[in-house]
Short mmCIF file of C-alpha atoms in Angstrom, two decimals:
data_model
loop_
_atom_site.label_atom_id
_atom_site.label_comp_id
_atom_site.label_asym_id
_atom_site.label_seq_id
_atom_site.Cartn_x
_atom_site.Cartn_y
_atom_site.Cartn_z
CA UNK A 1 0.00 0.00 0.00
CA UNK A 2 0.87 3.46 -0.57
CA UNK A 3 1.17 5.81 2.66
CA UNK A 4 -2.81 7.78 2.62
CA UNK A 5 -4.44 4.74 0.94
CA UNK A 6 -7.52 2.92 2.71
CA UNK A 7 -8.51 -0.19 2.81
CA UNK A 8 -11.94 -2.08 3.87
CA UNK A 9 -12.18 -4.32 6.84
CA UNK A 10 -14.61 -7.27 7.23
CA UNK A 11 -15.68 -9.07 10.24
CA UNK A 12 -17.81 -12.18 10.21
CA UNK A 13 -19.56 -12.85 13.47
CA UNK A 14 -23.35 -14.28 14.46
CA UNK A 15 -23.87 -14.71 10.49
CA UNK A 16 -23.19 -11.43 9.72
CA UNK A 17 -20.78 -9.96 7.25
CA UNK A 18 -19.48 -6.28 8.98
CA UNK A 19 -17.60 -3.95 6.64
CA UNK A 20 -16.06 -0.52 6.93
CA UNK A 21 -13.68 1.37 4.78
CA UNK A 22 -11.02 3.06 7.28
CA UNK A 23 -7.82 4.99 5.97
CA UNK A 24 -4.18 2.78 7.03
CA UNK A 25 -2.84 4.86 9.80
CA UNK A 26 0.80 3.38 9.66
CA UNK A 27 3.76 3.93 7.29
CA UNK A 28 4.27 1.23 4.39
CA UNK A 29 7.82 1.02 5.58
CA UNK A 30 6.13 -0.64 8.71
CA UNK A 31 4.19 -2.86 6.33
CA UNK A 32 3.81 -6.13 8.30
CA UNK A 33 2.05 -3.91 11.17
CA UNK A 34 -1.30 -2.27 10.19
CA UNK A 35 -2.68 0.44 12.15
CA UNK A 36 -6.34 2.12 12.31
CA UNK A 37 -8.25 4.61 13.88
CA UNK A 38 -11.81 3.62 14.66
CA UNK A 39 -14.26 5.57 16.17
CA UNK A 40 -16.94 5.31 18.65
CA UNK A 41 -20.21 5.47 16.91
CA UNK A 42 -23.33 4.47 17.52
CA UNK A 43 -24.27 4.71 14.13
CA UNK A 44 -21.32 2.41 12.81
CA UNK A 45 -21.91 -1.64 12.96
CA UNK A 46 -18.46 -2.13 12.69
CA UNK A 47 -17.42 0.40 15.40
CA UNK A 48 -20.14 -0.75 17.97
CA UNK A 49 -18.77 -4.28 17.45
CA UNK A 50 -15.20 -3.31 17.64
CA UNK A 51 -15.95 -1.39 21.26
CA UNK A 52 -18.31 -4.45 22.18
CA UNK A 53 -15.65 -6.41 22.67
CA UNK A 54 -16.75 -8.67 19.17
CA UNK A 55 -12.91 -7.85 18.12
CA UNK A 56 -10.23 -10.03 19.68
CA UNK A 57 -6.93 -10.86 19.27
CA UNK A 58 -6.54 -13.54 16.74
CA UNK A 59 -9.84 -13.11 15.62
CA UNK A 60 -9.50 -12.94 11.56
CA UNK A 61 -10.15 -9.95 9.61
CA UNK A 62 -10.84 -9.92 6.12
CA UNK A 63 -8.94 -6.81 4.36
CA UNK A 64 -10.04 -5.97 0.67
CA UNK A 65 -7.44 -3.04 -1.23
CA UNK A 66 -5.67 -0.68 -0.78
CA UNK A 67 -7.47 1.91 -2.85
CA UNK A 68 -7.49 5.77 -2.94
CA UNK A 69 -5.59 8.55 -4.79
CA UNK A 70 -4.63 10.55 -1.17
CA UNK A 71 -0.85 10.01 -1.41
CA UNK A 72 2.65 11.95 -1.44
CA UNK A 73 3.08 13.82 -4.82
CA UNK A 74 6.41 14.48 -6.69
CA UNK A 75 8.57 17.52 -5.66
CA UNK A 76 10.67 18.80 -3.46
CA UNK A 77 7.88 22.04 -1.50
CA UNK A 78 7.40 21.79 2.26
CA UNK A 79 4.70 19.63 3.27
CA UNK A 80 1.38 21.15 5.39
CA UNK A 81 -1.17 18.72 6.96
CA UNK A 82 -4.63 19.50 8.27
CA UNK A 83 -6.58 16.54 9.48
CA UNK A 84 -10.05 16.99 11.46
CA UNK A 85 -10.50 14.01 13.88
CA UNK A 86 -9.74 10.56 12.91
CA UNK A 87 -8.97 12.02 9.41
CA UNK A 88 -5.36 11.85 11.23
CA UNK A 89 -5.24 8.53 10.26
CA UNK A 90 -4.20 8.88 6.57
CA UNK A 91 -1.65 12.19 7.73
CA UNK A 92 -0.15 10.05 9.81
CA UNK A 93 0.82 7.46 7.84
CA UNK A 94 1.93 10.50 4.98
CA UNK A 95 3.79 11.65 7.84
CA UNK A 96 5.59 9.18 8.58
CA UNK A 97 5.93 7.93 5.26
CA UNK A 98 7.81 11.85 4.41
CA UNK A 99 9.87 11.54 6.84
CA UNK A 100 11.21 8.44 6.08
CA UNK A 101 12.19 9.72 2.77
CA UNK A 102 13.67 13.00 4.28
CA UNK A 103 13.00 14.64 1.26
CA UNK A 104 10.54 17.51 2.22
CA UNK A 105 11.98 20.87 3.87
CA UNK A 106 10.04 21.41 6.16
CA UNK A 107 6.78 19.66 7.93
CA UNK A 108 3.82 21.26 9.31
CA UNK A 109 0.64 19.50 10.89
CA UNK A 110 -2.30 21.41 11.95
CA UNK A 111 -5.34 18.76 14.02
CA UNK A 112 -8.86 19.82 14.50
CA UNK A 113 -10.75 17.90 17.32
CA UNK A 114 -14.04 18.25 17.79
CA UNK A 115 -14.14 16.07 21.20
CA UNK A 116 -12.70 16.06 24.06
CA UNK A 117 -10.64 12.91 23.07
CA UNK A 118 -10.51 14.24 19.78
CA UNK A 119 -6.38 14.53 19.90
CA UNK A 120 -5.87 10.82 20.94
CA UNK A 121 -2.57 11.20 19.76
CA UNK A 122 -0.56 14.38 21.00
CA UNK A 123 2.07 12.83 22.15
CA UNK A 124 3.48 11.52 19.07
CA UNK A 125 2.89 14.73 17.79
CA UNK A 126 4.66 16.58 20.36
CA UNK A 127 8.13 13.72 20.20
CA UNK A 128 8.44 14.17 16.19
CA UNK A 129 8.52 18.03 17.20
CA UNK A 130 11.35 17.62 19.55
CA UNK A 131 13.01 15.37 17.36
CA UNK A 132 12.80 16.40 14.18
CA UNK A 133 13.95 20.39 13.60
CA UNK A 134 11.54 20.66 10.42
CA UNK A 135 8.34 19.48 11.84
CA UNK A 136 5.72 21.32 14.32
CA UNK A 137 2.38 20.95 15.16
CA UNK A 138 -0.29 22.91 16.38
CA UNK A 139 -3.67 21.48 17.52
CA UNK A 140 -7.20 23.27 17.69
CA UNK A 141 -10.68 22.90 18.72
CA UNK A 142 -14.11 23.58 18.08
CA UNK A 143 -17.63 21.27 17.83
CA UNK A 144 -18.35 22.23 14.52
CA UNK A 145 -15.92 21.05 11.67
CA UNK A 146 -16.68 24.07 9.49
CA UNK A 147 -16.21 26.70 11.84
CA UNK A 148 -12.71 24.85 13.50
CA UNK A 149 -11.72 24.79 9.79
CA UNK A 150 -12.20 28.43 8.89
CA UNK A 151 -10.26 29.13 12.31
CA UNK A 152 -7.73 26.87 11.11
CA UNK A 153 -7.58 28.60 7.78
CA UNK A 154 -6.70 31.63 9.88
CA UNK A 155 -3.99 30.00 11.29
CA UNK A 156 -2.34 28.19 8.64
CA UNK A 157 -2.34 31.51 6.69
CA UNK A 158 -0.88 33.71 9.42
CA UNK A 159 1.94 30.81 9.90
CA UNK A 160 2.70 29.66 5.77
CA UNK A 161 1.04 32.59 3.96
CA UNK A 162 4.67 33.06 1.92
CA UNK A 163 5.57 29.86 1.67
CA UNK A 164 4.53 27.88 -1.28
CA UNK A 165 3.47 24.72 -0.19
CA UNK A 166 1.97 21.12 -0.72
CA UNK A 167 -1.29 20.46 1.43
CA UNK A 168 -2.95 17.65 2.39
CA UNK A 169 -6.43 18.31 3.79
CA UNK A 170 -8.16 15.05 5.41
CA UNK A 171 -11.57 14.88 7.57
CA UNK A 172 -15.21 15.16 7.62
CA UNK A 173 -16.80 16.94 4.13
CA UNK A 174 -17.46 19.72 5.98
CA UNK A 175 -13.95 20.55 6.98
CA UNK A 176 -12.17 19.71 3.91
CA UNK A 177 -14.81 21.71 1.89
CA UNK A 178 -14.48 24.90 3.80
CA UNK A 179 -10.21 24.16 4.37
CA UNK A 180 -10.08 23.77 0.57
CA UNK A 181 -12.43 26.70 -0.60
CA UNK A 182 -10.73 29.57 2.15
CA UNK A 183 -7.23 28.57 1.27
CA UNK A 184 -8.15 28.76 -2.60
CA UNK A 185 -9.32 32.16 -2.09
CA UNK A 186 -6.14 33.06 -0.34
CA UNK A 187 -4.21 32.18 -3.64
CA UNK A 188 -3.25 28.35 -2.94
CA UNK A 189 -3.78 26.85 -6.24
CA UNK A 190 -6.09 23.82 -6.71
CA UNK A 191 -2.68 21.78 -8.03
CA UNK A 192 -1.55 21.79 -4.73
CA UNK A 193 -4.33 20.61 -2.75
CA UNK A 194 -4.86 17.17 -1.82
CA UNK A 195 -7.50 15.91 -0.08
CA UNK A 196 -9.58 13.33 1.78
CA UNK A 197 -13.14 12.63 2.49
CA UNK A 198 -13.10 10.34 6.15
CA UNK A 199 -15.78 9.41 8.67
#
């Protein structure tokens, strides 16, 4: 698989077949170990089951891809990620899949929660900032996706207004329409937008 690519997971239990399509949180160069980020929701089959307890270790899971066109492209510009809850999954793995190539300048990730638990994973955010001189991080939040996005907007412009980048927008439709349509009419060109629809 290809780092931002998603996958769909089945689960057959009590006679019924459970499938959900959930972006691969984990680098390809970690390829034997997949990692993903599902949420609680009341709405989802496969969620409930997976927080009922109906997923255990060993139990089999049927995986069907990879699939999906959210992935690194060629050139050298510094890289800017804004994911909206769990649509850190596939910004993770691009993450981690750029700086395993060490080919981008610099790396900047802004994350949108918009629940308490929403940043589930701050602290690996906060080590590849002390580790890594071109990365940092900055993480917001606000119940509604649109209105954390235009804030985010704000930010991202008053940070990288200058600085012609590559961005990689990944969350909720709301969020990556409003991301995508306020940094267009700041001047960031449509060729260097990428970006994901998630759960």
């Amino acid at each position: 698989f290809l780092a931002g690519q998603s996958v769909t997971l089945g689960l057959a239990t009590d006679g019924a077949d459970l499938h959900a399509t959930h972006a691969i949180a984990s680098c390809p160069c970690d390829d034997r170990n997949l990692l993903f980020f599902v949420a609680r929701d009341a709405g989802d089959a496969f969620a409930q089951r997976v927080f009922a307890g109906g997923l255990r270790p060993g139990d089999a899971v049927t995986v069907w891809g990879p699939a999906g066109n959210f992935v690194l492209a060629e050139g050298t510009r510094p890289l800017v990620f804004a994911a909206c809850d769990t649509g850190f999954a596939p910004v993770k793995s691009l993450i981690e899949h750029a700086l395993s190539l060490d080919a981008a300048p610099s790396i900047s990730l802004f994350w949108l929660a918009t629940r308490p638990d929403g940043h589930f994973l701050a602290n690996q955010c906060r080590a590849w900032s002390e580790a890594l001189d071109p990365f940092e991080y900055a993480l917001s939040s606000h119940a509604d996706v649109a209105t954390g996005a235009s804030q985010m907007s704000a930010a991202i412009r008053a940070d990288l207004f200058d600085i012609d980048c590559a961005f990689y927008i990944a969350g909720p439709a709301g969020f990556v329409d409003t991301l995508r349509a306020e940094l267009g009419a700041a001047g960031v060109p449509a060729s260097q937008m990428h970006a994901e629809i998630t759960p």
